[in-house]
Coordinates of N, CA and C in Angstrom, one line a residue:
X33 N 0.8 -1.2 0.0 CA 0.0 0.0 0.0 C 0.9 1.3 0.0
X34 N 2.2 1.4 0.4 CA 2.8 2.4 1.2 C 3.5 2.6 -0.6
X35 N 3.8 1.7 -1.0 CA 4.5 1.7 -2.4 C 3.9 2.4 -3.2
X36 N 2.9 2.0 -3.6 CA 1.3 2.2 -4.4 C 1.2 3.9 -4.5
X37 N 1.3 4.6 -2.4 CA 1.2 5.6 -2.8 C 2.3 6.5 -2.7
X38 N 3.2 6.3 -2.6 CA 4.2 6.5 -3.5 C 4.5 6.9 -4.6
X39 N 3.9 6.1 -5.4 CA 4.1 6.1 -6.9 C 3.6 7.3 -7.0
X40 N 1.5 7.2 -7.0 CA 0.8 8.2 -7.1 C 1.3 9.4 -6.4
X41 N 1.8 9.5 -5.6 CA 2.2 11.0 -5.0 C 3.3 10.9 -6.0
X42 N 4.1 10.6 -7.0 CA 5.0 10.7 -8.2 C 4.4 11.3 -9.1
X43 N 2.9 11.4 -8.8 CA 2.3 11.6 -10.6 C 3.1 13.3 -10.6
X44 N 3.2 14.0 -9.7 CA 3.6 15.2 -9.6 C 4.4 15.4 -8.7
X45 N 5.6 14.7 -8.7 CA 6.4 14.6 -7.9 C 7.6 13.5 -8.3
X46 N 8.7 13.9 -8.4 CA 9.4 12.6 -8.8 C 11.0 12.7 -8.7
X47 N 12.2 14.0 -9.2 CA 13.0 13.8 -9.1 C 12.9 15.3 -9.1
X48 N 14.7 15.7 -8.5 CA 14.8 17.3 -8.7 C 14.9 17.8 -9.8
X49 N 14.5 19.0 -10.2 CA 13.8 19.3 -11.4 C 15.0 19.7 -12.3
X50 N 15.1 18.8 -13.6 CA 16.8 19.4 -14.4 C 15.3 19.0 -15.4
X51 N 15.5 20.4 -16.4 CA 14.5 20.7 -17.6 C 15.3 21.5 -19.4
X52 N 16.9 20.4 -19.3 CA 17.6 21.1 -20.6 C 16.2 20.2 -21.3
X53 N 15.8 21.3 -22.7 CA 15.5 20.5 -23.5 C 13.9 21.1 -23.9
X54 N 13.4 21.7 -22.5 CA 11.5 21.0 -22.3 C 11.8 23.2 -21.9
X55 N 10.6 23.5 -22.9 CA 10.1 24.8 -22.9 C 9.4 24.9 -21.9
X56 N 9.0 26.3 -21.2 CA 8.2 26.8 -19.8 C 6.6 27.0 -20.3
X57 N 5.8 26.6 -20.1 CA 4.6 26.9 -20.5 C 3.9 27.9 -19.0
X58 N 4.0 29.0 -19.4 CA 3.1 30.3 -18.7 C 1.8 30.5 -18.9
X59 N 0.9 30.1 -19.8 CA -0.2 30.9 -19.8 C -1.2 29.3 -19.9
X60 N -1.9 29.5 -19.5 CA -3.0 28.8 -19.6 C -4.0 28.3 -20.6
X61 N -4.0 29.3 -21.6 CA -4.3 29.0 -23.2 C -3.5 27.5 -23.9
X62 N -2.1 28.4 -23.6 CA -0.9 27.4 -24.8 C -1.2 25.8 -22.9
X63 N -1.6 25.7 -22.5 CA -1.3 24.5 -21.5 C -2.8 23.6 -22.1
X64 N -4.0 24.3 -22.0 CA -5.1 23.8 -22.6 C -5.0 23.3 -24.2
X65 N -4.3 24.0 -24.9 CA -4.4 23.3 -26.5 C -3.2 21.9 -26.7
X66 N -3.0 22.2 -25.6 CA -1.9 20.8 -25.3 C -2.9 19.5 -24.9
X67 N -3.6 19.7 -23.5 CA -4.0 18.7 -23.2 C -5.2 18.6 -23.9
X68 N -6.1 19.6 -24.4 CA -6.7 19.3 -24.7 C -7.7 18.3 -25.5
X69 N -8.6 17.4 -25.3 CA -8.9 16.1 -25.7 C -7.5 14.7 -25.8
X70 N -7.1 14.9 -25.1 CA -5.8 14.0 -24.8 C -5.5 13.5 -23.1
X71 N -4.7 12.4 -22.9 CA -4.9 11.8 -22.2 C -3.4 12.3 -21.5
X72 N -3.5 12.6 -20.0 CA -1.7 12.5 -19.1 C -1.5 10.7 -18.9
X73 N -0.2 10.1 -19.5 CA -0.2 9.1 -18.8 C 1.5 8.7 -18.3
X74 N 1.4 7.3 -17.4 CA 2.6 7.5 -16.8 C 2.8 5.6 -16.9
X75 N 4.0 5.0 -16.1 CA 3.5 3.6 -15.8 C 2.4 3.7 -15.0
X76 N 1.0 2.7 -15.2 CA 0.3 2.9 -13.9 C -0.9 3.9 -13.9
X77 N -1.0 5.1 -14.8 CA -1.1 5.9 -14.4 C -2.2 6.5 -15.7
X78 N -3.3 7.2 -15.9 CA -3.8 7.7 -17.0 C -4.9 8.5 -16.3
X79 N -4.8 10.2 -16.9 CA -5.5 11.1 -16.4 C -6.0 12.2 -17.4
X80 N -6.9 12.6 -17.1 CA -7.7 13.8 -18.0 C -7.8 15.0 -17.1
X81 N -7.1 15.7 -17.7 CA -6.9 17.1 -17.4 C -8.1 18.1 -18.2
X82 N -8.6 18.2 -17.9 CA -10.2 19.0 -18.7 C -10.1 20.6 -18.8
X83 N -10.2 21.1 -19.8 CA -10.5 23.0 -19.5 C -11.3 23.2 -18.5
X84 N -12.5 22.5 -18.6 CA -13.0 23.2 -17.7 C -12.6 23.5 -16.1
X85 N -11.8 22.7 -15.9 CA -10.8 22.3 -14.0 C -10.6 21.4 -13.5
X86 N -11.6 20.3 -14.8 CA -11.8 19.3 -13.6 C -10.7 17.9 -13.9
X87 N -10.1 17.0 -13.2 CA -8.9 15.9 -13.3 C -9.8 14.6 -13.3
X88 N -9.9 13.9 -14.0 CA -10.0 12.8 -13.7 C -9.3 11.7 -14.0
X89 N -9.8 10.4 -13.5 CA -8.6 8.9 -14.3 C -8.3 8.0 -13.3
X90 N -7.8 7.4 -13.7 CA -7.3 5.8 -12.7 C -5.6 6.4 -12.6
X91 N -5.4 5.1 -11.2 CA -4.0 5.5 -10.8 C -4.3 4.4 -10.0
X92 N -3.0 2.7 -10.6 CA -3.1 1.6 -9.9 C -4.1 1.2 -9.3
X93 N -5.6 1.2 -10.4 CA -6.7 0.5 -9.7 C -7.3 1.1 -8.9
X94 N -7.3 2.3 -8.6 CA -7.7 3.7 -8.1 C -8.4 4.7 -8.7
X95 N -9.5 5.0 -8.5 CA -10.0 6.3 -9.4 C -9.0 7.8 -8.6
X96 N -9.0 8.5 -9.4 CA -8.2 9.7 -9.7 C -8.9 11.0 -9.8
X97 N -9.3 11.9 -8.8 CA -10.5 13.3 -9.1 C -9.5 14.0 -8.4
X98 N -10.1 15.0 -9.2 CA -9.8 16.6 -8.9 C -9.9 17.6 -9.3
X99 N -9.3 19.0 -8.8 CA -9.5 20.1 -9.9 C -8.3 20.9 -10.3
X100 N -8.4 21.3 -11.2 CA -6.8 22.4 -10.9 C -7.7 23.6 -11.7
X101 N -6.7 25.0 -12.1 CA -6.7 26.0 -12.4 C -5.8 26.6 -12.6
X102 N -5.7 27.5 -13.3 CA -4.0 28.3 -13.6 C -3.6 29.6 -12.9
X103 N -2.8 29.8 -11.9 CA -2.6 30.9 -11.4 C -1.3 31.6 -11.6
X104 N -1.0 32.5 -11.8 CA -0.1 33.5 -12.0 C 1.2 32.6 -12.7
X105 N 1.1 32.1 -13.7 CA 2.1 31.4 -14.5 C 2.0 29.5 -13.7
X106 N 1.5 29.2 -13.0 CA 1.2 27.3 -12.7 C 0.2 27.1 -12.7
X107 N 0.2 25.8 -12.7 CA -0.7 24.8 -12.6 C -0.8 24.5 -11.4
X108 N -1.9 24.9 -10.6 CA -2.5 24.7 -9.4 C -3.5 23.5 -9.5
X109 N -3.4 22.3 -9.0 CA -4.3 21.3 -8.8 C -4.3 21.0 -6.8
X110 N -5.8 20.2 -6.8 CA -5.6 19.7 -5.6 C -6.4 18.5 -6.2
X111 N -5.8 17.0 -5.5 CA -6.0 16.0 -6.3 C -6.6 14.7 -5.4
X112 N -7.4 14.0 -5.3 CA -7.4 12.6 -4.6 C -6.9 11.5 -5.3
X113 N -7.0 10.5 -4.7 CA -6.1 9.0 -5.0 C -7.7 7.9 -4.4
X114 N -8.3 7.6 -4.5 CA -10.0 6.8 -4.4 C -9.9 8.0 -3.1
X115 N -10.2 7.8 -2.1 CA -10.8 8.6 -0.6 C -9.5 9.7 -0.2
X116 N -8.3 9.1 -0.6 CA -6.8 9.6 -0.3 C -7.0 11.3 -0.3
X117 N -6.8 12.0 0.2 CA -6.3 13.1 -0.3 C -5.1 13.7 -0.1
X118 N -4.2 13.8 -1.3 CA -3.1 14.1 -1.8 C -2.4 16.0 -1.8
X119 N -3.8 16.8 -1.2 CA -3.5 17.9 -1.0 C -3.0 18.2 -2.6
X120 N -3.1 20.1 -2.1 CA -3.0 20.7 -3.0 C -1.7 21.0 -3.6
X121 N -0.9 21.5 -4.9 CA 0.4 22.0 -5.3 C 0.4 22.7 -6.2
X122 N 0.9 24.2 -6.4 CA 0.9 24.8 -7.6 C 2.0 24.5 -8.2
X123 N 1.9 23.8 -9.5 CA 3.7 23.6 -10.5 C 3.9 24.4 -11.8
X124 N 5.2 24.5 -11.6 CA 5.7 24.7 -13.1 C 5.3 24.0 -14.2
X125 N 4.9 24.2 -15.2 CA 4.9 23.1 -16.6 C 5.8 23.8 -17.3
X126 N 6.7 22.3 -18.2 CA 7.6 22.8 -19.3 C 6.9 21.6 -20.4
X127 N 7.2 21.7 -21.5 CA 6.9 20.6 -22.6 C 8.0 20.6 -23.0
X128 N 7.9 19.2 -23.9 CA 9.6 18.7 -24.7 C 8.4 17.8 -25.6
X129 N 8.0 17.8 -26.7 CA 7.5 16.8 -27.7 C 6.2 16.4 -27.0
X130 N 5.6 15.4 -26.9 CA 4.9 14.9 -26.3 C 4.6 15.0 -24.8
X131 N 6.1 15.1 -24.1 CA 6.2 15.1 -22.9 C 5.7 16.8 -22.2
X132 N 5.0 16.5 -20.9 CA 4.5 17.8 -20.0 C 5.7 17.6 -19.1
X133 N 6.1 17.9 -18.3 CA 7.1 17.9 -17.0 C 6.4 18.7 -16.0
X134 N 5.6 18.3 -14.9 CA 5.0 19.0 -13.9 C 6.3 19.5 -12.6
X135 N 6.6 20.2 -12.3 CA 7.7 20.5 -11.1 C 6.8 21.5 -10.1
X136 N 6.9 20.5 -9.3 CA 6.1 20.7 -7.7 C 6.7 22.2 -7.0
X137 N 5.9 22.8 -6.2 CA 5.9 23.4 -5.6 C 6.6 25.4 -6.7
X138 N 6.2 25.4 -6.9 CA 6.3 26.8 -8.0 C 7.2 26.6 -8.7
X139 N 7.6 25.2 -8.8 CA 8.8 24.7 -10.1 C 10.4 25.0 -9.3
X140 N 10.3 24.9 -7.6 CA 11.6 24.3 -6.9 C 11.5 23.5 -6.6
X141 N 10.3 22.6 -6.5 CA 10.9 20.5 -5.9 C 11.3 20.1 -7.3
X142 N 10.4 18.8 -6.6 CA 10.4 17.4 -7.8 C 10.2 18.1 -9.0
X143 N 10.2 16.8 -10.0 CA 9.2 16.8 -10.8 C 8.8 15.1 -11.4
X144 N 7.5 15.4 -12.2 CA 7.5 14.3 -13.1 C 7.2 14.4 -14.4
X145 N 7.4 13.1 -15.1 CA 6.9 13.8 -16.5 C 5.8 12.5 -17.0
X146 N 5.0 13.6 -17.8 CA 3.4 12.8 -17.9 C 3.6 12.9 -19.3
X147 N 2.8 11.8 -20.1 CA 3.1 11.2 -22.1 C 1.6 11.7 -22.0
X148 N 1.4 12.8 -23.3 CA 0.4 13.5 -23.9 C 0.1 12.0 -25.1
X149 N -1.1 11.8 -25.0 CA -1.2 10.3 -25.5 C -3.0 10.7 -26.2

């Protein structure tokens, strides 16, 4: 169990953030025409990030809800894991191809990177 959430607290969270390569996405327009009608996924892991706020998807046999919104250049989400709640984090986004790279906490922690699919 302890592994499990683990992982899921990885969805946005994962290593210190080194980003040669992957552009800074600021505005909330250019972040929506990315995900838009497309899927975040990871090992494990597949999510819908919606314009309108809202998150949803599986994670290890787990349903996946939440909401985010865009504030002052991040991606602000607060997320659950089935009943879990995972609390809230506003991140950096950068893109590289396919790839998002979420970096936690106003883009000084972790990060991870989610396949636009």
């Amino acid at each position: 169990m302890r592994a499990i959430l683990a992982l899921i607290l990885s969805v946005f969270i994962s290593t210190p953030a080194m980003a040669e390569g992957f552009d800074p996405i600021t505005e909330r327009d250019s972040f929506v025409s990315l995900i838009e009608g497309r899927d975040l996924t990871r090992f494990g892991i597949t999510l819908t990030v919606r314009p309108d706020g809202q998150i949803t998807g599986r994670a290890f046999g787990r349903d996946v809800t939440g909401a985010w919104r865009w504030s002052k250049g991040y991606f602000c989400r607060d997320l659950y894991w089935g009943a879990r709640d995972l609390g809230p984090n506003c991140q950096a986004v950068k893109v590289q191809g396919s790839t998002l790279r979420f970096i936690s906490d106003q883009g000084s922690g972790q990060f991870a990177d989610l396949y636009l699919r």
